[in-house]
């Protein structure tokens, strides 16, 4: 059994499937998907439906899923009540989501029947905010963004979703002395002093795995710290 983490798939089903083959993912393994699974690409919901069928795939919410679940629930409501118009906050959220690449997911969603749409929303609402796991005696906190307004005495459950999903960690700071914080919100190429900017970052009790998706989709095996990329390794 091996434990893997991946993130920022962005609707690229072929990249997702290729990475599963590359890591030789099987029923004995565990895969944590650290957010931003959907949008931009044209097969976001195909990825979600595949994940839904796998009990050994654990999804963690990212900024794109956070926007999507609110907007998709509203779109379903509009279908039942066509005379309803969004308020200013919802209009802004829909526009922000579309600007971030959500239109392709909306287009996919509209092709589903009502039951399929409800299944997708139910699944998105089941995404974890974070996961705490132990692999080979080492403790990890897996979260998409990080922890804004961090306090070592504060329980992770006490953070608001906005403080977690949209947070940008200080990678020069050790947040947990006895745990590794694994994140996927910030691009590895944006992390100061990353020895190899387009590769997974591992320093100061941090692991950052957002290498940009696409051809640079990355995964890591927590059992042996082996890194996987669609190209280059």
PDB file of C-alpha atoms in Angstrom:
ATOM      1  CA  UNK A   1       0.000   0.000   0.000  1.00  0.00           C
ATOM      2  CA  UNK A   2       1.234   3.472  -0.909  1.00  0.00           C
ATOM      3  CA  UNK A   3      -0.145   6.956  -0.203  1.00  0.00           C
ATOM      4  CA  UNK A   4      -0.109   9.547  -2.992  1.00  0.00           C
ATOM      5  CA  UNK A   5      -1.065  13.205  -3.287  1.00  0.00           C
ATOM      6  CA  UNK A   6      -1.986  15.083  -6.442  1.00  0.00           C
ATOM      7  CA  UNK A   7      -3.644  18.444  -7.140  1.00  0.00           C
ATOM      8  CA  UNK A   8      -4.584  21.043  -9.734  1.00  0.00           C
ATOM      9  CA  UNK A   9      -5.842  18.684 -12.421  1.00  0.00           C
ATOM     10  CA  UNK A  10      -8.041  21.427 -13.926  1.00  0.00           C
ATOM     11  CA  UNK A  11     -10.434  19.272 -15.910  1.00  0.00           C
ATOM     12  CA  UNK A  12      -7.725  17.354 -17.762  1.00  0.00           C
ATOM     13  CA  UNK A  13      -9.056  13.807 -17.596  1.00  0.00           C
ATOM     14  CA  UNK A  14      -6.339  12.394 -19.837  1.00  0.00           C
ATOM     15  CA  UNK A  15      -3.629  13.914 -17.633  1.00  0.00           C
ATOM     16  CA  UNK A  16      -5.344  12.528 -14.534  1.00  0.00           C
ATOM     17  CA  UNK A  17      -5.657   9.049 -16.044  1.00  0.00           C
ATOM     18  CA  UNK A  18      -2.066   9.131 -17.289  1.00  0.00           C
ATOM     19  CA  UNK A  19      -0.796  10.054 -13.826  1.00  0.00           C
ATOM     20  CA  UNK A  20      -2.756   7.190 -12.228  1.00  0.00           C
ATOM     21  CA  UNK A  21      -1.087   4.833 -14.665  1.00  0.00           C
ATOM     22  CA  UNK A  22       2.310   6.390 -14.034  1.00  0.00           C
ATOM     23  CA  UNK A  23       2.114   5.853 -10.268  1.00  0.00           C
ATOM     24  CA  UNK A  24       0.566   2.411 -10.864  1.00  0.00           C
ATOM     25  CA  UNK A  25      -2.359   3.305  -8.631  1.00  0.00           C
ATOM     26  CA  UNK A  26      -4.302   0.294  -7.394  1.00  0.00           C
ATOM     27  CA  UNK A  27      -7.048  -0.609  -4.927  1.00  0.00           C
ATOM     28  CA  UNK A  28      -4.524  -1.094  -2.107  1.00  0.00           C
ATOM     29  CA  UNK A  29      -3.249   2.493  -2.416  1.00  0.00           C
ATOM     30  CA  UNK A  30      -4.641   5.783  -1.131  1.00  0.00           C
ATOM     31  CA  UNK A  31      -4.844   8.951  -3.204  1.00  0.00           C
ATOM     32  CA  UNK A  32      -5.506  12.399  -1.742  1.00  0.00           C
ATOM     33  CA  UNK A  33      -6.540  14.987  -4.321  1.00  0.00           C
ATOM     34  CA  UNK A  34      -5.707  18.394  -2.854  1.00  0.00           C
ATOM     35  CA  UNK A  35      -8.174  20.625  -4.687  1.00  0.00           C
ATOM     36  CA  UNK A  36      -8.638  22.414  -8.001  1.00  0.00           C
ATOM     37  CA  UNK A  37      -9.689  19.250  -9.749  1.00  0.00           C
ATOM     38  CA  UNK A  38     -12.172  21.053 -11.966  1.00  0.00           C
ATOM     39  CA  UNK A  39     -12.453  23.965 -14.461  1.00  0.00           C
ATOM     40  CA  UNK A  40     -10.403  25.164 -17.417  1.00  0.00           C
ATOM     41  CA  UNK A  41     -10.352  21.743 -19.121  1.00  0.00           C
ATOM     42  CA  UNK A  42     -13.385  20.129 -20.716  1.00  0.00           C
ATOM     43  CA  UNK A  43     -13.689  16.936 -18.664  1.00  0.00           C
ATOM     44  CA  UNK A  44     -13.953  18.101 -15.065  1.00  0.00           C
ATOM     45  CA  UNK A  45     -17.079  16.120 -14.308  1.00  0.00           C
ATOM     46  CA  UNK A  46     -15.639  13.008 -15.935  1.00  0.00           C
ATOM     47  CA  UNK A  47     -12.804  13.205 -13.399  1.00  0.00           C
ATOM     48  CA  UNK A  48     -15.248  13.687 -10.526  1.00  0.00           C
ATOM     49  CA  UNK A  49     -17.349  10.715 -11.642  1.00  0.00           C
ATOM     50  CA  UNK A  50     -14.217   8.555 -11.746  1.00  0.00           C
ATOM     51  CA  UNK A  51     -13.210   9.697  -8.268  1.00  0.00           C
ATOM     52  CA  UNK A  52     -16.708   9.042  -6.943  1.00  0.00           C
ATOM     53  CA  UNK A  53     -16.337   5.364  -7.849  1.00  0.00           C
ATOM     54  CA  UNK A  54     -13.095   4.935  -5.905  1.00  0.00           C
ATOM     55  CA  UNK A  55     -13.341   4.543  -2.125  1.00  0.00           C
ATOM     56  CA  UNK A  56      -9.568   4.986  -1.858  1.00  0.00           C
ATOM     57  CA  UNK A  57      -9.578   8.486  -3.395  1.00  0.00           C
ATOM     58  CA  UNK A  58     -10.080  11.276  -0.845  1.00  0.00           C
ATOM     59  CA  UNK A  59     -10.905  14.746  -2.208  1.00  0.00           C
ATOM     60  CA  UNK A  60      -9.955  17.958  -0.401  1.00  0.00           C
ATOM     61  CA  UNK A  61     -11.685  21.176  -1.410  1.00  0.00           C
ATOM     62  CA  UNK A  62      -9.830  23.791  -3.431  1.00  0.00           C
ATOM     63  CA  UNK A  63     -10.798  27.300  -4.448  1.00  0.00           C
ATOM     64  CA  UNK A  64     -12.402  26.113  -7.685  1.00  0.00           C
ATOM     65  CA  UNK A  65     -14.602  23.526  -5.954  1.00  0.00           C
ATOM     66  CA  UNK A  66     -15.536  26.102  -3.307  1.00  0.00           C
ATOM     67  CA  UNK A  67     -16.838  28.455  -6.005  1.00  0.00           C
ATOM     68  CA  UNK A  68     -18.367  25.667  -8.060  1.00  0.00           C
ATOM     69  CA  UNK A  69     -20.565  24.114  -5.401  1.00  0.00           C
ATOM     70  CA  UNK A  70     -22.187  27.462  -4.604  1.00  0.00           C
ATOM     71  CA  UNK A  71     -22.722  28.413  -8.244  1.00  0.00           C
ATOM     72  CA  UNK A  72     -23.959  24.994  -9.378  1.00  0.00           C
ATOM     73  CA  UNK A  73     -26.510  24.860  -6.562  1.00  0.00           C
ATOM     74  CA  UNK A  74     -27.736  28.273  -7.645  1.00  0.00           C
ATOM     75  CA  UNK A  75     -27.936  27.241 -11.312  1.00  0.00           C
ATOM     76  CA  UNK A  76     -30.073  24.247 -10.343  1.00  0.00           C
ATOM     77  CA  UNK A  77     -32.315  26.543  -8.346  1.00  0.00           C
ATOM     78  CA  UNK A  78     -32.676  28.866 -11.353  1.00  0.00           C
ATOM     79  CA  UNK A  79     -33.730  25.930 -13.511  1.00  0.00           C
ATOM     80  CA  UNK A  80     -36.593  25.229 -11.113  1.00  0.00           C
ATOM     81  CA  UNK A  81     -37.407  28.936 -10.681  1.00  0.00           C
ATOM     82  CA  UNK A  82     -36.575  30.633 -14.006  1.00  0.00           C
ATOM     83  CA  UNK A  83     -37.865  34.036 -12.871  1.00  0.00           C
ATOM     84  CA  UNK A  84     -35.294  34.282 -10.100  1.00  0.00           C
ATOM     85  CA  UNK A  85     -32.309  36.572 -10.591  1.00  0.00           C
ATOM     86  CA  UNK A  86     -29.021  36.425  -8.678  1.00  0.00           C
ATOM     87  CA  UNK A  87     -28.230  39.048  -6.091  1.00  0.00           C
ATOM     88  CA  UNK A  88     -25.071  41.122  -6.397  1.00  0.00           C
ATOM     89  CA  UNK A  89     -22.926  38.718  -4.355  1.00  0.00           C
ATOM     90  CA  UNK A  90     -23.975  35.668  -6.370  1.00  0.00           C
ATOM     91  CA  UNK A  91     -23.552  37.522  -9.670  1.00  0.00           C
ATOM     92  CA  UNK A  92     -20.016  38.463  -8.648  1.00  0.00           C
ATOM     93  CA  UNK A  93     -19.220  34.899  -7.574  1.00  0.00           C
ATOM     94  CA  UNK A  94     -20.477  33.438 -10.867  1.00  0.00           C
ATOM     95  CA  UNK A  95     -18.437  35.967 -12.855  1.00  0.00           C
ATOM     96  CA  UNK A  96     -15.343  35.276 -10.736  1.00  0.00           C
ATOM     97  CA  UNK A  97     -15.780  31.549 -11.266  1.00  0.00           C
ATOM     98  CA  UNK A  98     -16.259  31.943 -15.008  1.00  0.00           C
ATOM     99  CA  UNK A  99     -13.160  34.138 -15.175  1.00  0.00           C
ATOM    100  CA  UNK A 100     -11.207  31.454 -13.288  1.00  0.00           C
ATOM    101  CA  UNK A 101     -12.191  28.816 -15.838  1.00  0.00           C
ATOM    102  CA  UNK A 102     -15.575  27.668 -14.555  1.00  0.00           C
ATOM    103  CA  UNK A 103     -17.496  28.075 -17.811  1.00  0.00           C
ATOM    104  CA  UNK A 104     -16.307  24.715 -19.123  1.00  0.00           C
ATOM    105  CA  UNK A 105     -17.638  23.045 -15.962  1.00  0.00           C
ATOM    106  CA  UNK A 106     -20.947  24.891 -16.297  1.00  0.00           C
ATOM    107  CA  UNK A 107     -21.249  23.655 -19.886  1.00  0.00           C
ATOM    108  CA  UNK A 108     -20.628  20.067 -18.752  1.00  0.00           C
ATOM    109  CA  UNK A 109     -23.076  20.420 -15.889  1.00  0.00           C
ATOM    110  CA  UNK A 110     -25.897  21.571 -18.182  1.00  0.00           C
ATOM    111  CA  UNK A 111     -25.546  18.349 -20.209  1.00  0.00           C
ATOM    112  CA  UNK A 112     -26.385  16.197 -17.177  1.00  0.00           C
ATOM    113  CA  UNK A 113     -29.853  15.188 -16.097  1.00  0.00           C
ATOM    114  CA  UNK A 114     -31.181  16.382 -12.745  1.00  0.00           C
ATOM    115  CA  UNK A 115     -30.180  13.245 -10.848  1.00  0.00           C
ATOM    116  CA  UNK A 116     -26.629  13.388 -12.211  1.00  0.00           C
ATOM    117  CA  UNK A 117     -26.399  17.073 -11.325  1.00  0.00           C
ATOM    118  CA  UNK A 118     -27.523  16.366  -7.776  1.00  0.00           C
ATOM    119  CA  UNK A 119     -24.945  13.573  -7.483  1.00  0.00           C
ATOM    120  CA  UNK A 120     -22.151  15.936  -8.525  1.00  0.00           C
ATOM    121  CA  UNK A 121     -23.230  18.610  -6.034  1.00  0.00           C
ATOM    122  CA  UNK A 122     -23.610  16.051  -3.237  1.00  0.00           C
ATOM    123  CA  UNK A 123     -20.102  14.775  -3.953  1.00  0.00           C
ATOM    124  CA  UNK A 124     -18.575  18.271  -3.986  1.00  0.00           C
ATOM    125  CA  UNK A 125     -20.223  19.005  -0.645  1.00  0.00           C
ATOM    126  CA  UNK A 126     -18.536  15.918   0.830  1.00  0.00           C
ATOM    127  CA  UNK A 127     -15.018  17.231   0.095  1.00  0.00           C
ATOM    128  CA  UNK A 128     -12.843  17.538   3.191  1.00  0.00           C
ATOM    129  CA  UNK A 129     -11.550  20.936   4.279  1.00  0.00           C
ATOM    130  CA  UNK A 130      -8.321  19.246   5.340  1.00  0.00           C
ATOM    131  CA  UNK A 131      -7.041  15.784   6.245  1.00  0.00           C
ATOM    132  CA  UNK A 132      -4.620  14.697   8.969  1.00  0.00           C
ATOM    133  CA  UNK A 133      -2.806  11.464   8.161  1.00  0.00           C
ATOM    134  CA  UNK A 134       0.196   9.441   9.270  1.00  0.00           C
ATOM    135  CA  UNK A 135       2.437   7.726   6.751  1.00  0.00           C
ATOM    136  CA  UNK A 136       5.443   5.668   7.847  1.00  0.00           C
ATOM    137  CA  UNK A 137       5.374   7.309  11.285  1.00  0.00           C
ATOM    138  CA  UNK A 138       5.293  10.853   9.913  1.00  0.00           C
ATOM    139  CA  UNK A 139       2.294  13.152  10.487  1.00  0.00           C
ATOM    140  CA  UNK A 140       0.859  15.343   7.732  1.00  0.00           C
ATOM    141  CA  UNK A 141      -1.835  17.981   7.412  1.00  0.00           C
ATOM    142  CA  UNK A 142      -3.151  18.085   3.845  1.00  0.00           C
ATOM    143  CA  UNK A 143      -4.936  21.273   2.831  1.00  0.00           C
ATOM    144  CA  UNK A 144      -5.353  23.167  -0.412  1.00  0.00           C
ATOM    145  CA  UNK A 145      -4.333  26.656   0.682  1.00  0.00           C
ATOM    146  CA  UNK A 146      -3.031  26.773   4.230  1.00  0.00           C
ATOM    147  CA  UNK A 147      -4.046  28.524   7.443  1.00  0.00           C
ATOM    148  CA  UNK A 148      -4.516  32.296   7.505  1.00  0.00           C
ATOM    149  CA  UNK A 149      -4.398  33.938  10.942  1.00  0.00           C
ATOM    150  CA  UNK A 150      -2.412  30.942  12.077  1.00  0.00           C
ATOM    151  CA  UNK A 151      -2.127  30.180  15.779  1.00  0.00           C
ATOM    152  CA  UNK A 152      -0.378  26.970  16.895  1.00  0.00           C
ATOM    153  CA  UNK A 153      -2.915  26.665  19.716  1.00  0.00           C
ATOM    154  CA  UNK A 154      -5.849  26.865  17.323  1.00  0.00           C
ATOM    155  CA  UNK A 155      -7.453  23.614  16.215  1.00  0.00           C
ATOM    156  CA  UNK A 156      -7.639  23.215  12.395  1.00  0.00           C
ATOM    157  CA  UNK A 157     -11.385  22.678  12.736  1.00  0.00           C
ATOM    158  CA  UNK A 158     -11.738  26.224  14.090  1.00  0.00           C
ATOM    159  CA  UNK A 159     -10.605  27.908  10.869  1.00  0.00           C
ATOM    160  CA  UNK A 160     -13.207  29.359   8.519  1.00  0.00           C
ATOM    161  CA  UNK A 161     -13.188  27.853   5.043  1.00  0.00           C
ATOM    162  CA  UNK A 162     -11.984  31.176   3.565  1.00  0.00           C
ATOM    163  CA  UNK A 163      -8.978  31.088   5.900  1.00  0.00           C
ATOM    164  CA  UNK A 164      -8.051  27.656   4.571  1.00  0.00           C
ATOM    165  CA  UNK A 165      -8.948  27.479   0.879  1.00  0.00           C
ATOM    166  CA  UNK A 166      -7.547  30.874  -0.145  1.00  0.00           C
ATOM    167  CA  UNK A 167      -4.573  31.029   2.240  1.00  0.00           C
ATOM    168  CA  UNK A 168      -1.022  31.462   0.944  1.00  0.00           C
ATOM    169  CA  UNK A 169       1.494  30.004   3.412  1.00  0.00           C
ATOM    170  CA  UNK A 170       4.780  31.585   4.381  1.00  0.00           C
ATOM    171  CA  UNK A 171       7.045  28.787   3.212  1.00  0.00           C
ATOM    172  CA  UNK A 172       9.979  30.154   5.202  1.00  0.00           C
ATOM    173  CA  UNK A 173       7.977  29.536   8.406  1.00  0.00           C
ATOM    174  CA  UNK A 174       7.538  26.234  10.209  1.00  0.00           C
ATOM    175  CA  UNK A 175       3.858  26.044  11.143  1.00  0.00           C
ATOM    176  CA  UNK A 176       3.866  22.672  12.875  1.00  0.00           C
ATOM    177  CA  UNK A 177       7.041  21.379  14.518  1.00  0.00           C
ATOM    178  CA  UNK A 178       5.794  17.795  14.590  1.00  0.00           C
ATOM    179  CA  UNK A 179       3.788  17.731  11.346  1.00  0.00           C
ATOM    180  CA  UNK A 180       4.393  18.432   7.673  1.00  0.00           C
ATOM    181  CA  UNK A 181       2.008  20.877   6.026  1.00  0.00           C
ATOM    182  CA  UNK A 182       1.222  19.736   2.480  1.00  0.00           C
ATOM    183  CA  UNK A 183      -0.438  22.377   0.304  1.00  0.00           C
ATOM    184  CA  UNK A 184      -1.435  22.906  -3.306  1.00  0.00           C
ATOM    185  CA  UNK A 185      -2.719  26.468  -3.653  1.00  0.00           C
ATOM    186  CA  UNK A 186       0.492  28.337  -4.372  1.00  0.00           C
ATOM    187  CA  UNK A 187       2.463  27.597  -7.519  1.00  0.00           C
ATOM    188  CA  UNK A 188       5.798  25.984  -6.708  1.00  0.00           C
ATOM    189  CA  UNK A 189       7.422  28.375  -9.191  1.00  0.00           C
ATOM    190  CA  UNK A 190       6.214  31.292  -7.019  1.00  0.00           C
ATOM    191  CA  UNK A 191       7.811  30.018  -3.807  1.00  0.00           C
ATOM    192  CA  UNK A 192      10.902  32.021  -2.937  1.00  0.00           C
ATOM    193  CA  UNK A 193      14.094  29.949  -2.701  1.00  0.00           C
ATOM    194  CA  UNK A 194      12.525  26.866  -4.265  1.00  0.00           C
ATOM    195  CA  UNK A 195      15.665  25.056  -5.520  1.00  0.00           C
ATOM    196  CA  UNK A 196      13.876  23.848  -8.659  1.00  0.00           C
ATOM    197  CA  UNK A 197      10.994  26.270  -9.315  1.00  0.00           C
ATOM    198  CA  UNK A 198       8.870  24.016 -11.522  1.00  0.00           C
ATOM    199  CA  UNK A 199       9.172  21.025  -9.217  1.00  0.00           C
ATOM    200  CA  UNK A 200       7.651  19.995  -5.863  1.00  0.00           C
ATOM    201  CA  UNK A 201       8.892  22.078  -2.920  1.00  0.00           C
ATOM    202  CA  UNK A 202      10.047  20.276   0.271  1.00  0.00           C
ATOM    203  CA  UNK A 203      11.539  22.457   3.003  1.00  0.00           C
ATOM    204  CA  UNK A 204      10.710  23.816   6.498  1.00  0.00           C
ATOM    205  CA  UNK A 205       8.109  21.133   7.229  1.00  0.00           C
ATOM    206  CA  UNK A 206       6.317  22.099   4.006  1.00  0.00           C
ATOM    207  CA  UNK A 207       5.505  20.134   0.894  1.00  0.00           C
ATOM    208  CA  UNK A 208       3.954  22.117  -1.956  1.00  0.00           C
ATOM    209  CA  UNK A 209       2.765  20.137  -4.967  1.00  0.00           C
ATOM    210  CA  UNK A 210       1.141  22.685  -7.302  1.00  0.00           C
ATOM    211  CA  UNK A 211       3.478  22.627 -10.282  1.00  0.00           C
ATOM    212  CA  UNK A 212       0.864  24.155 -12.570  1.00  0.00           C
ATOM    213  CA  UNK A 213      -1.118  21.196 -13.843  1.00  0.00           C
ATOM    214  CA  UNK A 214      -1.197  20.457 -17.559  1.00  0.00           C
ATOM    215  CA  UNK A 215       2.027  18.850 -18.773  1.00  0.00           C
ATOM    216  CA  UNK A 216       3.569  19.654 -15.402  1.00  0.00           C
ATOM    217  CA  UNK A 217       0.931  17.830 -13.350  1.00  0.00           C
ATOM    218  CA  UNK A 218       2.721  16.492 -10.273  1.00  0.00           C
ATOM    219  CA  UNK A 219       2.197  13.752  -7.702  1.00  0.00           C
ATOM    220  CA  UNK A 220       4.151  12.634  -4.669  1.00  0.00           C
ATOM    221  CA  UNK A 221       4.303   9.319  -2.812  1.00  0.00           C
ATOM    222  CA  UNK A 222       4.493  10.014   0.922  1.00  0.00           C
ATOM    223  CA  UNK A 223       5.933   6.575   1.654  1.00  0.00           C
ATOM    224  CA  UNK A 224       9.240   7.308  -0.052  1.00  0.00           C
ATOM    225  CA  UNK A 225       8.963  10.969  -1.188  1.00  0.00           C
ATOM    226  CA  UNK A 226       9.222   9.934  -4.826  1.00  0.00           C
ATOM    227  CA  UNK A 227       7.974  12.636  -7.195  1.00  0.00           C
ATOM    228  CA  UNK A 228       6.071  12.025 -10.414  1.00  0.00           C
ATOM    229  CA  UNK A 229       5.480  14.389 -13.329  1.00  0.00           C
ATOM    230  CA  UNK A 230       3.725  13.915 -16.628  1.00  0.00           C
ATOM    231  CA  UNK A 231       6.872  15.098 -18.367  1.00  0.00           C
ATOM    232  CA  UNK A 232      10.503  15.331 -17.337  1.00  0.00           C
ATOM    233  CA  UNK A 233      10.608  12.448 -14.828  1.00  0.00           C
TER     234      UNK A 233
END
